[in-house]
PDB file of C-alpha atoms in Angstrom:
ATOM      1  CA  MET S   2     -20.301-129.214  44.628  1.00 40.00           C
ATOM      2  CA  ALA S   3     -16.873-128.548  45.561  1.00 42.00           C
ATOM      3  CA  PRO S   4     -17.216-130.342  49.027  1.00 46.00           C
ATOM      4  CA  ARG S   5     -18.286-133.624  47.649  1.00 46.00           C
ATOM      5  CA  SER S   6     -15.880-133.895  44.840  1.00 47.00           C
ATOM      6  CA  ALA S   7     -12.983-133.653  47.664  1.00 47.00           C
ATOM      7  CA  LEU S   8     -14.524-136.438  49.701  1.00 44.00           C
ATOM      8  CA  LEU S   9     -15.255-138.308  46.579  1.00 42.00           C
ATOM      9  CA  CYS S  10     -11.764-137.687  45.614  1.00 45.00           C
ATOM     10  CA  LEU S  11     -11.485-138.962  49.214  1.00 44.00           C
ATOM     11  CA  MET S  12     -12.965-142.121  48.748  1.00 43.00           C
ATOM     12  CA  LEU S  13     -11.304-143.017  45.317  1.00 41.00           C
ATOM     13  CA  LEU S  14      -7.644-142.630  47.546  1.00 46.00           C
ATOM     14  CA  LEU S  15      -8.220-144.734  50.078  1.00 45.00           C
ATOM     15  CA  GLY S  16     -10.555-147.010  48.836  1.00 44.00           C
ATOM     16  CA  GLY S  17      -7.051-146.979  46.489  1.00 42.00           C
ATOM     17  CA  ALA S  18      -5.507-148.030  49.262  1.00 41.00           C
ATOM     18  CA  GLN S  19      -7.393-150.615  50.850  1.00 46.00           C
ATOM     19  CA  ALA S  20      -7.514-152.704  47.075  1.00 50.00           C
ATOM     20  CA  ALA S  21      -3.446-152.296  47.516  1.00 66.00           C
ATOM     21  CA  GLU S  22      -2.038-156.238  47.309  1.00 88.00           C
ATOM     22  CA  PRO S  23      -0.634-157.976  49.981  1.00 97.00           C
ATOM     23  CA  MET S  24       2.842-159.234  50.262  1.00 98.00           C
ATOM     24  CA  LYS S  25       2.251-162.802  49.235  1.00 98.00           C
ATOM     25  CA  LEU S  26       5.108-165.453  51.323  1.00 98.00           C
ATOM     26  CA  TYR S  27       6.040-168.547  49.790  1.00 98.00           C
ATOM     27  CA  THR S  28       7.597-170.866  52.032  1.00 98.00           C
ATOM     28  CA  GLU S  29       7.665-174.917  51.858  1.00 96.00           C
ATOM     29  CA  ASP S  30       7.224-177.763  53.947  1.00 95.00           C
ATOM     30  CA  TYR S  31      10.855-178.022  55.925  1.00 96.00           C
ATOM     31  CA  PRO S  32      10.167-178.253  59.619  1.00 96.00           C
ATOM     32  CA  PRO S  33      10.875-177.042  62.407  1.00 97.00           C
ATOM     33  CA  PHE S  34      11.296-174.281  60.093  1.00 98.00           C
ATOM     34  CA  SER S  35       8.093-174.575  58.188  1.00 98.00           C
ATOM     35  CA  TRP S  36       5.179-176.937  58.043  1.00 97.00           C
ATOM     36  CA  VAL S  37       1.462-177.586  57.904  1.00 97.00           C
ATOM     37  CA  ASP S  38      -0.759-177.798  61.389  1.00 96.00           C
ATOM     38  CA  LYS S  39      -2.914-180.934  60.556  1.00 93.00           C
ATOM     39  CA  GLY S  40      -5.141-179.368  63.408  1.00 94.00           C
ATOM     40  CA  SER S  41      -5.168-175.836  62.560  1.00 95.00           C
ATOM     41  CA  GLY S  42      -4.788-175.899  58.280  1.00 95.00           C
ATOM     42  CA  LYS S  43      -2.390-172.625  59.683  1.00 96.00           C
ATOM     43  CA  VAL S  44       1.693-172.838  58.706  1.00 98.00           C
ATOM     44  CA  VAL S  45       3.426-172.495  61.198  1.00 98.00           C
ATOM     45  CA  GLY S  46       7.019-173.433  63.008  1.00 98.00           C
ATOM     46  CA  LEU S  47      10.016-171.547  63.797  1.00 98.00           C
ATOM     47  CA  ALA S  48      10.095-169.153  60.471  1.00 98.00           C
ATOM     48  CA  ALA S  49       6.551-168.985  59.823  1.00 98.00           C
ATOM     49  CA  ASP S  50       6.057-167.982  63.278  1.00 98.00           C
ATOM     50  CA  ILE S  51       8.753-165.292  63.201  1.00 98.00           C
ATOM     51  CA  VAL S  52       7.828-163.531  59.886  1.00 98.00           C
ATOM     52  CA  ALA S  53       4.033-163.717  61.207  1.00 98.00           C
ATOM     53  CA  ASP S  54       5.544-161.161  64.178  1.00 98.00           C
ATOM     54  CA  LEU S  55       7.991-159.070  62.086  1.00 98.00           C
ATOM     55  CA  MET S  56       5.095-158.391  59.648  1.00 98.00           C
ATOM     56  CA  GLN S  57       2.205-157.595  62.076  1.00 98.00           C
ATOM     57  CA  ARG S  58       5.018-155.018  63.905  1.00 98.00           C
ATOM     58  CA  ALA S  59       5.820-153.884  60.491  1.00 98.00           C
ATOM     59  CA  GLY S  60       2.368-153.604  59.724  1.00 98.00           C
ATOM     60  CA  VAL S  61       2.483-155.271  56.747  1.00 98.00           C
ATOM     61  CA  PRO S  62      -0.609-156.772  54.918  1.00 98.00           C
ATOM     62  CA  THR S  63       0.410-160.383  53.904  1.00 98.00           C
ATOM     63  CA  THR S  64      -1.175-162.975  52.369  1.00 96.00           C
ATOM     64  CA  GLN S  65      -1.674-167.036  54.505  1.00 96.00           C
ATOM     65  CA  PRO S  66       1.893-168.618  53.518  1.00 98.00           C
ATOM     66  CA  ILE S  67       1.566-170.179  50.037  1.00 98.00           C
ATOM     67  CA  VAL S  68       3.568-174.129  50.449  1.00 97.00           C
ATOM     68  CA  ALA S  69       5.056-174.852  47.490  1.00 96.00           C
ATOM     69  CA  PRO S  70       8.190-176.665  46.903  1.00 95.00           C
ATOM     70  CA  TRP S  71      11.255-175.219  47.424  1.00 95.00           C
ATOM     71  CA  ALA S  72      12.504-175.402  43.456  1.00 95.00           C
ATOM     72  CA  ARG S  73       9.120-173.426  42.742  1.00 96.00           C
ATOM     73  CA  ALA S  74       8.753-171.587  45.184  1.00 97.00           C
ATOM     74  CA  MET S  75      12.180-169.752  44.630  1.00 97.00           C
ATOM     75  CA  VAL S  76      11.103-169.332  40.856  1.00 96.00           C
ATOM     76  CA  LEU S  77       8.089-167.559  41.945  1.00 97.00           C
ATOM     77  CA  THR S  78       9.644-165.287  44.545  1.00 98.00           C
ATOM     78  CA  MET S  79      11.801-163.746  41.630  1.00 97.00           C
ATOM     79  CA  ALA S  80       9.273-163.714  39.370  1.00 97.00           C
ATOM     80  CA  THR S  81       6.440-161.898  41.840  1.00 97.00           C
ATOM     81  CA  PRO S  82       7.012-158.329  42.173  1.00 97.00           C
ATOM     82  CA  ASN S  83       5.867-158.057  46.571  1.00 97.00           C
ATOM     83  CA  SER S  84       6.789-161.039  47.668  1.00 98.00           C
ATOM     84  CA  CYS S  85       8.907-162.777  49.567  1.00 98.00           C
ATOM     85  CA  LEU S  86      10.280-166.797  50.593  1.00 98.00           C
ATOM     86  CA  TYR S  87      11.494-168.277  53.768  1.00 98.00           C
ATOM     87  CA  THR S  88      13.230-170.301  55.020  1.00 97.00           C
ATOM     88  CA  THR S  89      16.524-169.756  52.285  1.00 98.00           C
ATOM     89  CA  ALA S  90      20.137-170.138  52.874  1.00 97.00           C
ATOM     90  CA  ARG S  91      21.792-167.283  52.355  1.00 97.00           C
ATOM     91  CA  VAL S  92      24.494-168.776  49.998  1.00 95.00           C
ATOM     92  CA  PRO S  93      26.635-166.818  47.605  1.00 94.00           C
ATOM     93  CA  GLU S  94      24.662-168.534  44.554  1.00 93.00           C
ATOM     94  CA  ARG S  95      21.884-167.142  45.178  1.00 96.00           C
ATOM     95  CA  GLU S  96      23.127-163.630  46.852  1.00 97.00           C
ATOM     96  CA  ASP S  97      22.042-161.348  43.801  1.00 96.00           C
ATOM     97  CA  SER S  98      18.879-163.025  43.090  1.00 96.00           C
ATOM     98  CA  TYR S  99      16.788-161.927  46.590  1.00 98.00           C
ATOM     99  CA  GLN S 100      16.615-159.006  48.947  1.00 98.00           C
ATOM    100  CA  TRP S 101      17.486-160.330  52.392  1.00 98.00           C
ATOM    101  CA  VAL S 102      16.205-160.300  56.119  1.00 98.00           C
ATOM    102  CA  GLY S 103      17.600-161.666  58.567  1.00 98.00           C
ATOM    103  CA  PRO S 104      19.510-164.026  60.040  1.00 98.00           C
ATOM    104  CA  ILE S 105      15.800-165.988  61.398  1.00 97.00           C
ATOM    105  CA  GLY S 106      17.683-169.553  61.927  1.00 96.00           C
ATOM    106  CA  HIS S 107      20.407-171.305  60.224  1.00 95.00           C
ATOM    107  CA  ASN S 108      21.106-174.899  59.300  1.00 94.00           C
ATOM    108  CA  GLU S 109      23.974-177.352  59.392  1.00 96.00           C
ATOM    109  CA  TRP S 110      23.516-179.926  56.697  1.00 97.00           C
ATOM    110  CA  VAL S 111      24.585-183.423  57.430  1.00 98.00           C
ATOM    111  CA  LEU S 112      24.517-186.800  55.912  1.00 98.00           C
ATOM    112  CA  PHE S 113      22.536-189.643  57.322  1.00 98.00           C
ATOM    113  CA  ALA S 114      23.401-193.644  56.891  1.00 98.00           C
ATOM    114  CA  ARG S 115      21.130-196.329  57.704  1.00 98.00           C
ATOM    115  CA  ARG S 116      22.735-197.501  60.911  1.00 98.00           C
ATOM    116  CA  GLU S 117      23.735-200.781  60.087  1.00 97.00           C
ATOM    117  CA  ASP S 118      25.823-199.879  57.439  1.00 97.00           C
ATOM    118  CA  HIS S 119      28.770-198.841  59.968  1.00 97.00           C
ATOM    119  CA  ILE S 120      29.324-195.885  57.181  1.00 98.00           C
ATOM    120  CA  ARG S 121      32.534-193.879  58.200  1.00 96.00           C
ATOM    121  CA  LEU S 122      33.363-190.108  56.157  1.00 97.00           C
ATOM    122  CA  ASP S 123      35.527-187.181  57.210  1.00 97.00           C
ATOM    123  CA  SER S 124      34.589-185.154  54.391  1.00 96.00           C
ATOM    124  CA  LEU S 125      32.422-185.292  51.077  1.00 95.00           C
ATOM    125  CA  ASP S 126      34.962-186.606  49.093  1.00 95.00           C
ATOM    126  CA  GLU S 127      34.885-190.400  50.822  1.00 97.00           C
ATOM    127  CA  ALA S 128      31.186-189.701  49.296  1.00 97.00           C
ATOM    128  CA  ALA S 129      32.176-190.966  46.210  1.00 97.00           C
ATOM    129  CA  ASN S 130      30.968-194.461  45.891  1.00 95.00           C
ATOM    130  CA  TYR S 131      26.803-193.882  47.727  1.00 98.00           C
ATOM    131  CA  GLN S 132      23.769-193.026  45.919  1.00 98.00           C
ATOM    132  CA  ILE S 133      23.289-188.673  48.061  1.00 98.00           C
ATOM    133  CA  GLY S 134      19.662-188.092  48.638  1.00 98.00           C
ATOM    134  CA  THR S 135      18.152-184.273  49.023  1.00 98.00           C
ATOM    135  CA  PHE S 136      15.751-182.001  47.599  1.00 96.00           C
ATOM    136  CA  ILE S 137      15.113-180.292  44.448  1.00 96.00           C
ATOM    137  CA  GLY S 138      16.786-176.968  44.858  1.00 94.00           C
ATOM    138  CA  ASP S 139      18.068-177.203  47.994  1.00 95.00           C
ATOM    139  CA  ALA S 140      21.660-174.938  49.328  1.00 94.00           C
ATOM    140  CA  SER S 141      23.223-178.472  49.884  1.00 94.00           C
ATOM    141  CA  VAL S 142      23.055-179.717  46.214  1.00 94.00           C
ATOM    142  CA  THR S 143      25.885-177.209  44.924  1.00 90.00           C
ATOM    143  CA  PHE S 144      28.451-178.354  47.964  1.00 90.00           C
ATOM    144  CA  LEU S 145      27.892-182.402  47.015  1.00 96.00           C
ATOM    145  CA  ARG S 146      28.303-181.830  43.158  1.00 94.00           C
ATOM    146  CA  GLU S 147      30.832-179.476  43.414  1.00 93.00           C
ATOM    147  CA  HIS S 148      32.311-182.780  44.732  1.00 94.00           C
ATOM    148  CA  LYS S 149      31.455-184.563  42.246  1.00 96.00           C
ATOM    149  CA  LEU S 150      28.742-186.977  43.783  1.00 97.00           C
ATOM    150  CA  ARG S 151      25.888-188.903  43.014  1.00 97.00           C
ATOM    151  CA  VAL S 152      22.743-186.681  43.534  1.00 97.00           C
ATOM    152  CA  GLU S 153      19.178-187.870  43.615  1.00 97.00           C
ATOM    153  CA  THR S 154      16.716-185.203  44.201  1.00 97.00           C
ATOM    154  CA  VAL S 155      13.952-185.400  44.378  1.00 96.00           C
ATOM    155  CA  PRO S 156      10.152-183.112  44.784  1.00 93.00           C
ATOM    156  CA  ASN S 157      10.196-183.236  48.937  1.00 92.00           C
ATOM    157  CA  ASP S 158      12.647-184.270  51.642  1.00 95.00           C
ATOM    158  CA  ARG S 159       9.730-186.476  52.985  1.00 94.00           C
ATOM    159  CA  LEU S 160      10.326-188.833  49.898  1.00 96.00           C
ATOM    160  CA  ASN S 161      14.227-189.272  51.529  1.00 98.00           C
ATOM    161  CA  PRO S 162      13.704-191.298  54.692  1.00 98.00           C
ATOM    162  CA  PRO S 163      11.755-193.589  53.301  1.00 97.00           C
ATOM    163  CA  LYS S 164      14.070-194.713  50.264  1.00 98.00           C
ATOM    164  CA  LEU S 165      16.989-195.296  52.556  1.00 98.00           C
ATOM    165  CA  GLN S 166      14.609-197.174  54.766  1.00 97.00           C
ATOM    166  CA  LYS S 167      15.031-199.101  51.331  1.00 97.00           C
ATOM    167  CA  ARG S 168      17.803-198.677  49.936  1.00 97.00           C
ATOM    168  CA  ARG S 169      17.500-196.853  47.777  1.00 98.00           C
ATOM    169  CA  ILE S 170      20.038-193.930  48.401  1.00 98.00           C
ATOM    170  CA  LYS S 171      23.104-194.837  50.466  1.00 98.00           C
ATOM    171  CA  LEU S 172      22.970-191.583  52.514  1.00 98.00           C
ATOM    172  CA  TRP S 173      20.884-188.482  53.083  1.00 98.00           C
ATOM    173  CA  SER S 174      21.594-185.192  52.733  1.00 98.00           C
ATOM    174  CA  VAL S 175      18.971-183.197  54.516  1.00 98.00           C
ATOM    175  CA  GLY S 176      19.842-180.158  57.734  1.00 97.00           C
ATOM    176  CA  ARG S 177      19.920-181.520  61.152  1.00 96.00           C
ATOM    177  CA  LEU S 178      16.839-180.135  62.732  1.00 96.00           C
ATOM    178  CA  PRO S 179      15.051-180.916  59.435  1.00 97.00           C
ATOM    179  CA  GLY S 180      16.706-184.061  59.977  1.00 97.00           C
ATOM    180  CA  MET S 181      16.753-185.094  63.309  1.00 96.00           C
ATOM    181  CA  PHE S 182      12.193-184.271  63.190  1.00 96.00           C
ATOM    182  CA  LEU S 183      11.111-185.987  59.892  1.00 96.00           C
ATOM    183  CA  GLN S 184      12.321-189.416  61.854  1.00 96.00           C
ATOM    184  CA  ARG S 185      11.193-188.114  65.158  1.00 95.00           C
ATOM    185  CA  GLU S 186       7.602-187.518  63.119  1.00 93.00           C
ATOM    186  CA  LEU S 187       7.843-190.637  60.736  1.00 94.00           C
ATOM    187  CA  GLY S 188       8.650-193.260  63.637  1.00 96.00           C
ATOM    188  CA  ILE S 189      12.363-193.486  62.673  1.00 96.00           C
ATOM    189  CA  ASP S 190      15.349-194.628  64.808  1.00 96.00           C
ATOM    190  CA  GLU S 191      17.730-196.320  61.991  1.00 97.00           C
ATOM    191  CA  PHE S 192      19.589-193.543  60.822  1.00 98.00           C
ATOM    192  CA  GLU S 193      22.904-192.109  62.370  1.00 98.00           C
ATOM    193  CA  PRO S 194      24.967-189.037  61.522  1.00 98.00           C
ATOM    194  CA  VAL S 195      27.845-189.542  59.646  1.00 98.00           C
ATOM    195  CA  LEU S 196      29.170-186.340  58.284  1.00 98.00           C
ATOM    196  CA  SER S 197      27.977-182.722  59.132  1.00 97.00           C
ATOM    197  CA  PHE S 198      29.751-180.869  55.766  1.00 96.00           C
ATOM    198  CA  ALA S 199      27.966-176.692  55.513  1.00 95.00           C
ATOM    199  CA  ARG S 200      26.845-174.544  57.863  1.00 95.00           C
ATOM    200  CA  ALA S 201      24.788-171.352  56.694  1.00 95.00           C
ATOM    201  CA  ASP S 202      22.389-168.953  58.031  1.00 97.00           C
ATOM    202  CA  MET S 203      18.999-168.730  56.637  1.00 98.00           C
ATOM    203  CA  TYR S 204      17.323-165.596  56.166  1.00 98.00           C
ATOM    204  CA  LEU S 205      13.532-164.063  54.498  1.00 98.00           C
ATOM    205  CA  ALA S 206      14.550-163.633  51.000  1.00 98.00           C
ATOM    206  CA  CYS S 207      11.954-161.272  48.845  1.00 98.00           C
ATOM    207  CA  HIS S 208      11.936-159.761  45.714  1.00 98.00           C
ATOM    208  CA  LYS S 209      15.204-158.420  44.264  1.00 97.00           C
ATOM    209  CA  ASN S 210      12.683-154.918  43.644  1.00 97.00           C
ATOM    210  CA  MET S 211      11.733-154.755  46.757  1.00 97.00           C
ATOM    211  CA  ALA S 212      12.813-151.002  48.137  1.00 97.00           C
ATOM    212  CA  LYS S 213      15.517-150.920  50.239  1.00 97.00           C
ATOM    213  CA  ALA S 214      14.467-148.679  52.559  1.00 98.00           C
ATOM    214  CA  GLU S 215      11.951-150.777  53.390  1.00 98.00           C
ATOM    215  CA  VAL S 216      14.895-153.887  53.560  1.00 98.00           C
ATOM    216  CA  ALA S 217      16.304-151.660  56.555  1.00 98.00           C
ATOM    217  CA  ARG S 218      12.844-150.797  58.436  1.00 98.00           C
ATOM    218  CA  LEU S 219      12.294-155.248  58.109  1.00 98.00           C
ATOM    219  CA  ASN S 220      15.251-156.251  59.429  1.00 98.00           C
ATOM    220  CA  ASP S 221      15.385-152.987  61.644  1.00 98.00           C
ATOM    221  CA  ILE S 222      12.340-154.289  63.408  1.00 98.00           C
ATOM    222  CA  LEU S 223      13.697-158.176  63.304  1.00 98.00           C
ATOM    223  CA  GLN S 224      16.626-156.890  65.816  1.00 98.00           C
ATOM    224  CA  THR S 225      14.113-155.678  67.835  1.00 98.00           C
ATOM    225  CA  MET S 226      12.694-158.591  68.362  1.00 98.00           C
ATOM    226  CA  TYR S 227      15.479-160.184  69.186  1.00 97.00           C
ATOM    227  CA  ARG S 228      16.764-157.546  71.707  1.00 98.00           C
ATOM    228  CA  ASP S 229      13.068-157.419  73.486  1.00 98.00           C
ATOM    229  CA  GLY S 230      12.943-161.544  73.746  1.00 97.00           C
ATOM    230  CA  THR S 231      10.764-162.666  71.197  1.00 98.00           C
ATOM    231  CA  ILE S 232      12.482-164.346  68.593  1.00 98.00           C
ATOM    232  CA  ARG S 233      14.302-166.464  72.020  1.00 97.00           C
ATOM    233  CA  ARG S 234      10.620-167.327  72.890  1.00 98.00           C
ATOM    234  CA  ILE S 235       9.632-168.898  69.892  1.00 98.00           C
ATOM    235  CA  TYR S 236      12.480-170.795  69.935  1.00 97.00           C
ATOM    236  CA  THR S 237      11.951-171.909  73.517  1.00 97.00           C
ATOM    237  CA  GLN S 238       8.449-172.745  72.872  1.00 97.00           C
ATOM    238  CA  TYR S 239       9.267-175.367  69.752  1.00 96.00           C
ATOM    239  CA  GLY S 240      11.890-176.660  71.973  1.00 95.00           C
ATOM    240  CA  TYR S 241      15.133-175.437  69.998  1.00 95.00           C
ATOM    241  CA  GLU S 242      16.880-172.632  72.259  1.00 93.00           C
ATOM    242  CA  LYS S 243      19.873-173.860  72.030  1.00 91.00           C
ATOM    243  CA  GLU S 244      19.760-173.581  68.136  1.00 92.00           C
ATOM    244  CA  MET S 245      18.449-170.500  68.250  1.00 91.00           C
ATOM    245  CA  PRO S 246      20.904-168.147  65.650  1.00 86.00           C
ATOM    246  CA  ARG S 247      23.327-165.404  67.961  1.00 75.00           C
TER     247      ARG S 247
END
């Protein structure tokens, strides 16, 4: 009976290992870093593909990425052990809230205006007379409010281009690449960038209780992906090779 008991214990142990919860991945609708492909229903994009490859190499089982409004996705990641969020700007006010793996991208925030309005800005302070649209939880909100600007937020950034077209806002604060992507997707050609005002590296942000050794391991694997050309291949595939983080 002893061998049988040992086998039973082994089966229970293996069953417990197999029942381990996969890592939860949260993201947002933020092309070209991540968005839901209408054909396949899968989350794709620069960051989505990098994270998928990273987790596969690391042998970390994950859920399908959960797409949520950005502010909600941040709260869920902070509240959920064994979870990560992308693509997250690593800015000082977020530093202690997560463990960081990256960078997997970088973002440059700009203000877009209607070309016909002929708005010219040399600094954020000069935007004081304009209503500025962005989305809830975006890192740019901190920069804008530090300058005491009038900021109007929405849950999803796709709502802002129509608002700018209809003059419900005068400026749209958005990452340069996401802003250009959305304009192409919506067939908009009447906007122009009038000010670049902030830059930040973009990371995979994980629950703060993730083991430091696991964070270090994921960062090591990511660096291997840089060295072997995987990151370049992904950026090139989407037509953004020049935007690859260095």
